Amino acid sequence: MEYTKGADFEPKHVDRKLLYTSLEERIKYLHQFLDFNSSDIEALMTGTKYIKQLIPAVVNLVYKKILQFDITSRAFHTRTTVDETEPEEDYLNEESPKITRRKMFLRWYLTRLCQDPTTMDFWRYLNKVGMMHSGQVRMSPLNVEYIHIGACLGYIQDIWIEAMMSHPHLSLRRKIALVRAVNKVLWIQNDLFARYHSSDGEEFTDQMSDFDYNVGQEGYLGDKRVLGGSTRDDDAESIAPSINSTAPSVDSAAQSTIGASSMRSVCPFAEMGKSNSTETKIWAN
Ligand code: HEM
């Protein structure tokens, strides 16, 4: 097929190697491709309240689903979906203490999704969650095969779309903005799961310094404790760190990344979303 190119047309360069060796570059590319922009950040920041309201229901539905199938339920006995040996003990149910604790982790994860996406820490956390399910962590590896991860993310996305679109008070405009923004985050999370289950870029394996995570001990992702408390029986509500109850405005969020303190890493692409938001206007005519 023949097509004309404007004289000044210059596609953006993407360095393939950097996609595999630099988490920042990978995220930057995904942001650009998905048009993750200031409208999405604003939607996430101002919609925190609605996202948080849904978290308990999402967590319960996801665990109900995972425990519905032996292959996924077994992962909570054996930490793998590869081994089909029946567990010696009974299959877990939603009320099992082990599952109650797992629910807390998922709640904390979803709570993190409501936090500031203009910081690199936000994306690092998603990356570590992806990495830790891949069986590549040396200390007590967890190997959940991609088919289950993809299905689970799709399920979360479905619950999310249904819940948001049927919200009784939100305007349609805000519903759409929130659905789109969360969808983009979920797809980036999907990539950060998928990349550890794929051989793409394997020639750069020994140069992945930026993808260096020591995900190991439960409740820790990297060297950062994401869950407080000291014993397995800690109460979920009391140990999950509190998050900002008031969402900062987009402007203040963006500004806070400029010259942010060393306590919080600056996301190099926090400012990139200044462009106009993209709307398909697919039904305009
Ligand atoms: C697709 C979305 C998923 C997300 C966002 C997610 C998130 C998480 C998080 C945040 C943790 C805890 C990390 C920590 O210890 O600090 C975790 C642990 C775990 N996840 Fe997932 N997960 C997902 C899918 C699945 C699926 C489909 C399975 C099972 C087939 C699964 C099985 C497990 C197991 C067994 C653990 C470890 C539990 C333990 O330490 O005893 N996950 N997950």
Coordinates of C-alpha atoms and ligand atoms in Angstrom, one line a residue:
M1 CA 0.0 0.0 0.0
E2 CA 1.3 3.4 -0.8
Y3 CA 0.9 6.3 1.5
T4 CA 2.4 9.8 1.6
K5 CA 4.4 11.1 4.4
G6 CA 4.7 14.8 5.2
A7 CA 8.2 16.2 4.5
D8 CA 8.7 17.0 8.1
F9 CA 7.3 13.8 9.5
E10 CA 9.6 12.3 12.0
P11 CA 8.5 9.3 14.1
K12 CA 9.6 9.4 17.7
H13 CA 12.6 7.3 18.3
V14 CA 12.2 4.4 20.8
D15 CA 15.4 2.7 21.9
R16 CA 14.5 -1.0 22.1
K17 CA 17.3 -1.9 24.5
L18 CA 16.2 0.7 26.9
L19 CA 12.7 -0.8 27.0
Y20 CA 14.3 -3.8 28.6
T21 CA 17.0 -2.2 30.7
S22 CA 15.4 1.0 32.1
L23 CA 12.1 0.8 33.9
E24 CA 11.7 4.6 33.4
E25 CA 12.1 4.4 29.7
R26 CA 9.6 1.5 29.5
I27 CA 7.0 3.4 31.5
K28 CA 7.6 6.5 29.5
Y29 CA 7.0 4.7 26.3
L30 CA 3.9 3.0 27.6
H31 CA 2.6 6.4 28.8
Q32 CA 3.1 7.9 25.4
F33 CA 1.6 5.0 23.5
L34 CA -1.4 4.9 25.8
D35 CA -1.8 8.7 26.0
F36 CA -1.6 8.6 29.7
N37 CA -1.8 12.3 30.3
S38 CA -2.9 15.1 32.7
S39 CA -6.6 14.3 32.2
D40 CA -5.9 10.7 33.4
I41 CA -3.9 12.0 36.4
E42 CA -6.6 14.4 37.3
A43 CA -9.3 11.7 37.0
L44 CA -7.3 9.4 39.3
M45 CA -6.6 12.1 41.8
T46 CA -10.1 13.5 42.0
G47 CA -11.7 10.1 41.7
T48 CA -9.8 8.5 44.6
K49 CA -12.9 8.5 46.7
Y50 CA -14.9 6.5 44.3
I51 CA -12.0 4.0 43.7
K52 CA -11.6 3.5 47.4
Q53 CA -15.2 2.8 47.9
L54 CA -15.0 -0.1 45.5
I55 CA -11.9 -1.7 46.9
P56 CA -13.6 -4.1 49.5
A57 CA -16.0 -5.4 46.9
V58 CA -13.3 -5.9 44.3
V59 CA -11.1 -7.7 46.7
N60 CA -13.9 -10.1 47.8
L61 CA -14.9 -10.8 44.2
V62 CA -11.3 -11.4 43.1
Y63 CA -10.7 -13.9 45.9
K64 CA -14.0 -15.6 45.3
K65 CA -12.9 -16.1 41.7
I66 CA -9.4 -17.3 42.5
L67 CA -10.7 -19.9 45.0
Q68 CA -13.3 -21.1 42.5
F69 CA -10.7 -23.0 40.5
D70 CA -8.3 -25.6 41.9
I71 CA -5.4 -24.5 39.6
T72 CA -5.5 -20.9 41.0
S73 CA -6.6 -21.8 44.5
R74 CA -3.6 -24.2 44.8
A75 CA -1.2 -21.3 44.4
F76 CA -2.1 -20.3 48.0
H77 CA -0.9 -23.7 49.2
T78 CA 2.1 -24.3 46.9
R79 CA 3.0 -20.8 45.6
T80 CA 2.8 -22.1 42.1
T81 CA 0.2 -22.9 39.4
V82 CA 2.7 -25.2 37.6
D83 CA 2.5 -28.1 40.1
E84 CA -0.8 -30.0 39.9
T85 CA -0.4 -32.1 43.0
E86 CA -3.4 -31.9 45.2
P87 CA -2.6 -30.1 48.5
E88 CA -2.5 -32.3 51.6
E89 CA -4.7 -29.9 53.5
D90 CA -8.3 -28.8 52.5
Y91 CA -8.7 -26.2 49.8
L92 CA -8.9 -22.7 51.3
N93 CA -12.1 -20.8 51.5
E94 CA -12.8 -17.1 51.7
E95 CA -12.8 -17.2 55.5
S96 CA -9.5 -19.0 55.9
P97 CA -7.1 -16.8 57.9
K98 CA -4.6 -17.2 55.1
I99 CA -7.0 -15.7 52.6
T100 CA -8.1 -13.0 55.0
R101 CA -4.5 -11.9 55.1
R102 CA -4.1 -12.2 51.3
K103 CA -7.1 -10.0 50.9
M104 CA -5.3 -7.4 53.0
F105 CA -2.4 -7.4 50.5
L106 CA -4.7 -7.0 47.6
R107 CA -6.5 -4.2 49.4
W108 CA -3.3 -2.4 50.0
Y109 CA -2.3 -2.9 46.3
L110 CA -5.6 -1.3 45.2
T111 CA -5.1 1.5 47.7
R112 CA -1.7 2.1 46.2
L113 CA -3.4 2.5 42.8
C114 CA -5.2 5.5 44.2
Q115 CA -1.9 7.2 45.0
D116 CA 0.1 9.7 43.1
P117 CA 0.9 8.3 39.6
T118 CA 3.3 11.2 38.9
T119 CA 6.0 9.6 41.0
M120 CA 8.3 6.9 39.8
D121 CA 7.7 5.0 43.0
F122 CA 4.2 4.4 41.9
W123 CA 5.3 2.5 38.8
R124 CA 8.2 0.8 40.6
Y125 CA 5.6 -0.7 43.0
L126 CA 3.6 -2.0 40.1
N127 CA 6.7 -3.5 38.5
K128 CA 7.6 -5.3 41.7
V129 CA 4.2 -6.8 42.0
G130 CA 4.6 -8.1 38.5
M131 CA 8.1 -9.4 39.1
M132 CA 7.1 -11.2 42.4
H133 CA 4.5 -13.4 40.6
S134 CA 7.0 -14.6 38.0
G135 CA 8.9 -17.3 40.0
Q136 CA 12.1 -15.3 39.5
V137 CA 12.4 -14.2 43.1
R138 CA 14.9 -16.3 44.9
M139 CA 13.5 -16.3 48.4
S140 CA 10.2 -18.3 48.5
P141 CA 9.4 -17.9 44.8
L142 CA 5.8 -17.3 43.7
N143 CA 5.1 -18.6 40.2
V144 CA 1.7 -17.7 38.9
E145 CA 1.5 -18.4 35.2
Y146 CA 0.5 -15.5 32.9
I147 CA -2.8 -17.0 31.8
H148 CA -4.2 -16.6 35.4
I149 CA -2.7 -13.1 35.8
G150 CA -4.2 -11.9 32.5
A151 CA -7.6 -13.4 33.3
C152 CA -7.5 -11.8 36.8
L153 CA -6.6 -8.4 35.5
G154 CA -9.4 -8.7 32.9
Y155 CA -11.8 -9.7 35.7
I156 CA -10.8 -6.6 37.8
Q157 CA -11.2 -4.4 34.7
D158 CA -14.7 -5.8 34.1
I159 CA -15.8 -5.2 37.7
W160 CA -14.3 -1.8 37.5
I161 CA -16.1 -0.8 34.3
E162 CA -19.4 -2.1 35.5
A163 CA -19.2 -0.4 38.9
M164 CA -18.1 2.9 37.5
M165 CA -20.6 3.1 34.7
S166 CA -23.5 2.2 37.0
H167 CA -22.5 4.8 39.6
P168 CA -25.7 6.6 40.6
H169 CA -24.4 10.2 40.9
L170 CA -21.3 10.7 38.9
S171 CA -21.6 12.5 35.7
L172 CA -21.0 10.5 32.5
R173 CA -18.0 12.7 31.8
R174 CA -16.3 11.8 35.0
K175 CA -17.3 8.1 34.7
I176 CA -15.6 7.9 31.3
A177 CA -12.5 9.8 32.5
L178 CA -12.2 7.4 35.5
V179 CA -12.8 4.3 33.5
R180 CA -10.2 5.4 30.9
A181 CA -7.6 6.4 33.5
V182 CA -7.8 3.2 35.5
N183 CA -7.8 1.1 32.4
K184 CA -4.5 2.6 31.3
V185 CA -3.0 1.9 34.7
L186 CA -4.2 -1.7 34.5
W187 CA -2.8 -2.1 31.1
I188 CA 0.6 -0.9 32.2
Q189 CA 0.3 -3.2 35.2
N190 CA -0.5 -6.0 32.6
D191 CA 2.7 -5.2 30.8
L192 CA 4.7 -5.3 34.0
F193 CA 3.3 -8.8 34.7
A194 CA 3.7 -10.0 31.1
R195 CA 7.3 -8.9 30.6
Y196 CA 8.4 -11.4 33.3
H197 CA 6.6 -14.2 31.5
S198 CA 8.0 -13.5 28.1
S199 CA 11.4 -14.1 26.5
D200 CA 11.2 -10.7 24.7
G201 CA 14.5 -8.8 25.2
E202 CA 16.2 -11.7 26.9
E203 CA 19.5 -10.8 25.2
F204 CA 19.6 -7.8 27.7
T205 CA 19.0 -9.9 30.8
D206 CA 22.4 -9.2 32.3
Q207 CA 22.0 -5.5 31.8
M208 CA 18.7 -5.1 33.6
S209 CA 20.2 -3.1 36.5
D210 CA 17.3 -0.8 36.7
F211 CA 15.0 -3.7 37.1
D212 CA 16.7 -4.7 40.2
Y213 CA 14.3 -5.7 42.9
N214 CA 14.8 -7.7 45.9
V215 CA 11.3 -8.8 46.4
G216 CA 11.3 -11.4 49.1
Q217 CA 9.9 -11.1 52.5
E218 CA 6.2 -11.1 52.8
G219 CA 4.8 -7.6 53.1
Y220 CA 7.9 -6.1 51.5
L221 CA 8.3 -5.2 47.9
G222 CA 11.9 -4.3 47.3
D223 CA 13.6 -2.9 50.3
K224 CA 10.6 -0.9 51.2
R225 CA 8.1 -2.2 53.7
V226 CA 4.7 -1.8 52.2
L227 CA 2.8 -3.4 55.0
G228 CA 3.6 -2.6 58.6
G229 CA 3.0 -4.9 61.6
S230 CA 5.2 -7.6 62.8
T231 CA 3.2 -10.8 63.0
R232 CA 1.2 -12.9 60.6
D233 CA -2.0 -12.2 62.6
D234 CA -1.9 -8.5 62.5
D235 CA -5.2 -6.9 61.8
A236 CA -5.6 -5.8 58.3
E237 CA -7.0 -2.4 58.9
S238 CA -4.5 -1.5 61.6
I239 CA -1.4 -2.3 59.6
A240 CA -2.1 -1.0 56.2
P241 CA -0.4 2.4 56.0
S242 CA -2.9 5.2 55.7
I243 CA -2.9 7.1 52.5
N244 CA -3.7 10.7 51.9
S245 CA -7.3 11.1 52.6
T246 CA -7.5 14.3 50.6
A247 CA -6.4 13.9 47.1
P248 CA -4.1 16.7 46.0
S249 CA -5.1 18.7 43.0
V250 CA -3.4 17.8 39.8
D251 CA -1.4 21.0 39.7
S252 CA -0.1 20.5 43.2
A253 CA 0.7 16.9 42.4
A254 CA 2.6 17.9 39.3
Q255 CA 4.4 20.7 41.2
S256 CA 5.3 18.4 44.0
T257 CA 7.4 16.3 41.6
I258 CA 9.4 19.3 40.6
G259 CA 12.2 19.5 43.1
A260 CA 10.6 16.8 45.2
S261 CA 12.6 15.8 48.2
S262 CA 14.9 12.9 48.2
M263 CA 12.3 11.0 50.2
R264 CA 10.3 10.6 47.0
S265 CA 11.7 10.0 43.7
V266 CA 10.8 12.4 40.9
C267 CA 9.0 10.8 38.0
P268 CA 10.8 12.0 34.9
F269 CA 7.6 12.1 32.9
A270 CA 5.4 13.7 35.5
E271 CA 5.1 16.7 33.3
M272 CA 4.7 14.9 30.0
G273 CA 0.9 14.8 30.1
K274 CA 0.4 18.5 29.6
S275 CA -0.9 17.9 26.1
N276 CA -4.6 18.0 25.4
S277 CA -6.4 14.9 26.3
T278 CA -7.3 12.6 23.5
E279 CA -11.0 11.8 22.9
T280 CA -12.0 9.4 20.2
K281 CA -15.3 11.3 19.6
I282 CA -16.2 8.0 18.1
W283 CA -20.0 8.6 18.4
A284 CA -19.8 12.3 17.4
N285 CA -21.7 11.9 14.2
Ligands
HEM1 C1 -3.8 -10.0 38.4 C2 -3.7 -9.3 39.4 C3 -3.0 -9.6 40.7 C4 -2.5 -8.7 41.5 C5 -2.6 -7.2 41.3 C6 -1.8 -9.3 42.7 C7 -1.2 -8.7 43.7 C8 -0.6 -9.3 44.8 C9 0.1 -8.6 45.9 C10 0.1 -7.1 46.1 C11 0.6 -9.6 46.7 C12 1.3 -9.4 48.0 C13 2.7 -8.9 47.9 C14 3.5 -8.9 49.2 O1 3.7 -10.0 49.8 O2 3.8 -7.9 49.7 C15 0.3 -10.9 46.1 C16 0.7 -12.1 46.6 C17 0.3 -13.3 46.1 N1 -0.5 -13.5 45.0 FE1 -1.2 -12.1 43.7 N2 -2.0 -10.7 42.5 C18 -2.6 -10.9 41.3 C19 -3.0 -12.1 40.8 C20 -2.8 -13.3 41.4 C21 -3.3 -14.6 40.9 C22 -4.2 -14.8 39.7 C23 -2.9 -15.5 41.8 C24 -3.2 -17.0 41.9 C25 -3.4 -17.8 40.9 C26 -2.1 -14.9 42.8 C27 -1.5 -15.5 43.9 C28 -0.8 -14.9 44.9 C29 -0.1 -15.6 46.0 C30 -0.1 -17.1 46.2 C31 0.6 -14.6 46.7 C32 1.5 -14.8 47.9 C33 0.8 -15.1 49.1 C34 1.7 -15.4 50.2 O3 2.7 -14.7 50.3 O4 1.4 -16.3 50.9 N3 -2.1 -13.5 42.5 N4 -0.4 -10.7 44.9

